[in-house]
Amino acid sequence: MKIYIINGPNLNMLGVREPDKYGSTSYADVVNMIDGHCKSLGVTPVFYQSNHEGDLVDKIQEAYFEGASGIVINPGAYTHTSIALLDAVSATRLPTVEIHISNVEEREDFRQVSYIRAACIKTITGHGVSGYNEAVDFLVNYLKEEK
Ligand code: DQA
């Protein structure tokens, strides 16, 4: 089973950016953590991070064309602005879990909107970077039950 783990803008800056909100683990270490977790579940992860909206749309479409079973996505700030990412997930109809490291519900008003959420099977917020592993667990269990 192959799943795409997609991260949006500024998530390559993990460990550097606002550690009070996003923790001190680097993006590379987060990838290693998720990779180990996926392997322990017998799942093959495909990692991608971009600061560019259209590239994220392309990667969501690629997940579909490459026969992925599902997607875990942290769209970063595009969560709150991007109908294109919502449409991409809707188009693929791949089970998708939205994850945010910080507790967006307790932050600014402009973070209270998530366009992509309407197309997602689950949203995880505020559990730090371990939320990625929770997202993988949820997706894998969902896919097993779906069969
Ligand atoms: C984020 C929350 C977003 O509001 C923010 O723009 C990010 C990171 C999170 O993981 O908590 O870039 O998605």
mmCIF file of C-alpha atoms and ligand atoms in Angstrom:
data_model
loop_
_atom_site.group_PDB
_atom_site.id
_atom_site.type_symbol
_atom_site.label_atom_id
_atom_site.label_comp_id
_atom_site.label_asym_id
_atom_site.label_seq_id
_atom_site.Cartn_x
_atom_site.Cartn_y
_atom_site.Cartn_z
ATOM 1 C CA MET A 1 0.000 0.000 0.000
ATOM 2 C CA LYS A 2 1.387 3.371 -1.060
ATOM 3 C CA ILE A 3 0.358 6.651 0.569
ATOM 4 C CA TYR A 4 1.404 10.217 -0.225
ATOM 5 C CA ILE A 5 2.549 12.475 2.627
ATOM 6 C CA ILE A 6 2.243 16.027 1.290
ATOM 7 C CA ASN A 7 3.373 19.185 3.075
ATOM 8 C CA GLY A 8 2.696 22.732 1.967
ATOM 9 C CA PRO A 9 4.470 26.074 2.368
ATOM 10 C CA ASN A 10 7.011 26.698 5.101
ATOM 11 C CA LEU A 11 6.848 23.163 6.463
ATOM 12 C CA ASN A 12 10.381 22.659 5.136
ATOM 13 C CA MET A 13 11.269 25.212 7.841
ATOM 14 C CA LEU A 14 10.159 22.946 10.690
ATOM 15 C CA GLY A 15 12.604 23.141 13.577
ATOM 16 C CA VAL A 16 13.453 26.729 12.618
ATOM 17 C CA ARG A 17 10.052 28.386 12.287
ATOM 18 C CA GLU A 18 8.186 29.406 15.446
ATOM 19 C CA PRO A 19 9.229 26.413 17.593
ATOM 20 C CA ASP A 20 6.708 27.464 20.244
ATOM 21 C CA LYS A 21 3.964 26.586 17.748
ATOM 22 C CA TYR A 22 5.533 23.901 15.561
ATOM 23 C CA GLY A 23 8.162 22.283 17.805
ATOM 24 C CA SER A 24 11.900 21.934 17.352
ATOM 25 C CA THR A 25 11.996 18.819 15.155
ATOM 26 C CA SER A 26 13.345 19.475 11.659
ATOM 27 C CA TYR A 27 11.423 18.579 8.509
ATOM 28 C CA ALA A 28 14.027 15.895 7.728
ATOM 29 C CA ASP A 29 13.532 14.329 11.162
ATOM 30 C CA VAL A 30 9.749 14.445 10.787
ATOM 31 C CA VAL A 31 10.099 12.631 7.454
ATOM 32 C CA ASN A 32 12.302 10.009 9.138
ATOM 33 C CA MET A 33 9.771 9.563 11.927
ATOM 34 C CA ILE A 34 6.841 9.094 9.512
ATOM 35 C CA ASP A 35 8.942 6.836 7.289
ATOM 36 C CA GLY A 36 9.757 4.525 10.209
ATOM 37 C CA HIS A 37 6.129 4.475 11.292
ATOM 38 C CA CYS A 38 4.891 3.654 7.782
ATOM 39 C CA LYS A 39 7.433 0.864 7.414
ATOM 40 C CA SER A 40 6.352 -0.643 10.750
ATOM 41 C CA LEU A 41 2.828 -0.799 9.265
ATOM 42 C CA GLY A 42 4.013 -2.243 5.962
ATOM 43 C CA VAL A 43 3.040 0.936 4.117
ATOM 44 C CA THR A 44 5.168 2.700 1.488
ATOM 45 C CA PRO A 45 5.207 6.484 1.947
ATOM 46 C CA VAL A 46 5.909 8.992 -0.814
ATOM 47 C CA PHE A 47 7.041 12.313 0.661
ATOM 48 C CA TYR A 48 6.618 15.712 -0.946
ATOM 49 C CA GLN A 49 6.920 19.285 0.262
ATOM 50 C CA SER A 50 6.416 22.435 -1.773
ATOM 51 C CA ASN A 51 5.948 26.131 -1.189
ATOM 52 C CA HIS A 52 3.931 26.398 -4.423
ATOM 53 C CA GLU A 53 0.198 25.814 -4.692
ATOM 54 C CA GLY A 54 0.187 24.463 -8.265
ATOM 55 C CA ASP A 55 2.957 22.000 -7.458
ATOM 56 C CA LEU A 56 0.845 20.686 -4.591
ATOM 57 C CA VAL A 57 -2.105 20.278 -6.983
ATOM 58 C CA ASP A 58 0.178 18.375 -9.382
ATOM 59 C CA LYS A 59 1.327 16.077 -6.569
ATOM 60 C CA ILE A 60 -2.240 15.301 -5.459
ATOM 61 C CA GLN A 61 -3.067 14.400 -9.072
ATOM 62 C CA GLU A 62 0.112 12.300 -9.282
ATOM 63 C CA ALA A 63 -1.023 10.329 -6.219
ATOM 64 C CA TYR A 64 -4.113 9.359 -8.206
ATOM 65 C CA PHE A 65 -2.262 8.513 -11.436
ATOM 66 C CA GLU A 66 0.409 6.542 -9.561
ATOM 67 C CA GLY A 67 -2.215 4.409 -7.844
ATOM 68 C CA ALA A 68 -1.761 5.643 -4.282
ATOM 69 C CA SER A 69 -4.292 4.403 -1.721
ATOM 70 C CA GLY A 70 -4.603 7.700 0.112
ATOM 71 C CA ILE A 71 -3.054 11.003 1.154
ATOM 72 C CA VAL A 72 -1.945 12.651 4.392
ATOM 73 C CA ILE A 73 -1.677 16.400 3.842
ATOM 74 C CA ASN A 74 -0.647 19.419 5.831
ATOM 75 C CA PRO A 75 -1.458 22.213 3.376
ATOM 76 C CA GLY A 76 0.075 24.885 5.663
ATOM 77 C CA ALA A 77 -1.358 28.336 4.968
ATOM 78 C CA TYR A 78 -3.030 27.070 1.762
ATOM 79 C CA THR A 79 -5.472 25.320 4.101
ATOM 80 C CA HIS A 80 -7.103 28.682 4.637
ATOM 81 C CA THR A 81 -7.041 29.988 1.061
ATOM 82 C CA SER A 82 -6.940 27.226 -1.520
ATOM 83 C CA ILE A 83 -10.006 26.042 -3.361
ATOM 84 C CA ALA A 84 -7.581 24.500 -5.891
ATOM 85 C CA LEU A 85 -6.313 22.019 -3.280
ATOM 86 C CA LEU A 86 -9.889 21.195 -2.258
ATOM 87 C CA ASP A 87 -10.781 20.584 -5.905
ATOM 88 C CA ALA A 88 -7.690 18.420 -6.434
ATOM 89 C CA VAL A 89 -8.535 16.140 -3.510
ATOM 90 C CA SER A 90 -12.188 16.016 -4.590
ATOM 91 C CA ALA A 91 -11.127 15.133 -8.145
ATOM 92 C CA THR A 92 -8.964 12.191 -7.094
ATOM 93 C CA ARG A 93 -11.493 10.949 -4.532
ATOM 94 C CA LEU A 94 -8.546 9.495 -2.633
ATOM 95 C CA PRO A 95 -9.139 9.136 1.123
ATOM 96 C CA THR A 96 -7.282 12.112 2.566
ATOM 97 C CA VAL A 97 -6.413 13.061 6.138
ATOM 98 C CA GLU A 98 -5.741 16.730 6.938
ATOM 99 C CA ILE A 99 -3.174 17.315 9.646
ATOM 100 C CA HIS A 100 -1.991 20.471 11.417
ATOM 101 C CA ILE A 101 0.837 20.502 13.903
ATOM 102 C CA SER A 102 -0.513 23.457 15.845
ATOM 103 C CA ASN A 103 -3.913 23.827 17.427
ATOM 104 C CA VAL A 104 -5.411 25.969 14.663
ATOM 105 C CA GLU A 105 -8.756 26.200 16.490
ATOM 106 C CA GLU A 106 -7.108 28.306 19.177
ATOM 107 C CA ARG A 107 -5.298 30.636 16.786
ATOM 108 C CA GLU A 108 -6.260 33.622 14.601
ATOM 109 C CA ASP A 109 -9.690 33.942 12.989
ATOM 110 C CA PHE A 110 -8.215 33.551 9.502
ATOM 111 C CA ARG A 111 -7.018 30.049 10.464
ATOM 112 C CA GLN A 112 -10.541 28.918 11.334
ATOM 113 C CA VAL A 113 -11.413 28.286 7.692
ATOM 114 C CA SER A 114 -10.190 25.107 6.007
ATOM 115 C CA TYR A 115 -11.274 24.704 2.410
ATOM 116 C CA ILE A 116 -9.700 21.272 2.004
ATOM 117 C CA ARG A 117 -11.503 19.866 5.051
ATOM 118 C CA ALA A 118 -14.717 19.330 3.071
ATOM 119 C CA ALA A 119 -12.938 16.653 1.021
ATOM 120 C CA CYS A 120 -11.091 14.977 3.906
ATOM 121 C CA ILE A 121 -12.105 11.910 5.912
ATOM 122 C CA LYS A 122 -10.461 13.245 9.079
ATOM 123 C CA THR A 123 -8.683 16.296 10.509
ATOM 124 C CA ILE A 124 -6.029 16.119 13.217
ATOM 125 C CA THR A 125 -4.856 19.352 14.875
ATOM 126 C CA GLY A 126 -2.677 20.363 17.784
ATOM 127 C CA HIS A 127 -0.870 17.096 18.458
ATOM 128 C CA GLY A 128 2.501 18.365 17.316
ATOM 129 C CA VAL A 129 4.444 16.403 14.738
ATOM 130 C CA SER A 130 3.202 13.085 16.162
ATOM 131 C CA GLY A 131 -0.107 14.077 14.540
ATOM 132 C CA TYR A 132 1.418 12.856 11.268
ATOM 133 C CA ASN A 133 1.717 9.314 12.651
ATOM 134 C CA GLU A 134 -1.854 9.536 13.961
ATOM 135 C CA ALA A 135 -2.964 10.617 10.502
ATOM 136 C CA VAL A 136 -1.186 7.639 8.940
ATOM 137 C CA ASP A 137 -2.814 5.289 11.495
ATOM 138 C CA PHE A 138 -6.266 6.701 10.785
ATOM 139 C CA LEU A 139 -5.793 6.434 7.023
ATOM 140 C CA VAL A 140 -4.417 2.880 7.148
ATOM 141 C CA ASN A 141 -7.247 1.689 9.422
ATOM 142 C CA TYR A 142 -9.789 3.379 7.157
ATOM 143 C CA LEU A 143 -8.297 1.678 4.097
ATOM 144 C CA LYS A 144 -8.300 -1.726 5.822
ATOM 145 C CA GLU A 145 -11.964 -1.352 6.802
ATOM 146 C CA GLU A 146 -12.852 -0.158 3.303
ATOM 147 C CA LYS A 147 -11.653 -3.468 1.789
HETATM 148 C C1 DQA B 1 -0.231 24.644 10.013
HETATM 149 C C2 DQA B 1 -1.220 25.721 10.469
HETATM 150 C C3 DQA B 1 -1.388 26.774 9.390
HETATM 151 O O1 DQA B 1 -2.301 27.775 9.832
HETATM 152 C C4 DQA B 1 -0.069 27.450 9.089
HETATM 153 O O2 DQA B 1 -0.219 28.380 8.045
HETATM 154 C C5 DQA B 1 0.991 26.460 8.773
HETATM 155 C C6 DQA B 1 1.088 25.254 9.588
HETATM 156 C C7 DQA B 1 0.060 23.624 11.133
HETATM 157 O O3 DQA B 1 0.643 22.588 10.835
HETATM 158 O O4 DQA B 1 -0.246 23.884 12.304
HETATM 159 O O5 DQA B 1 1.838 26.682 7.907
HETATM 160 O O6 DQA B 1 -0.806 23.936 8.937
#
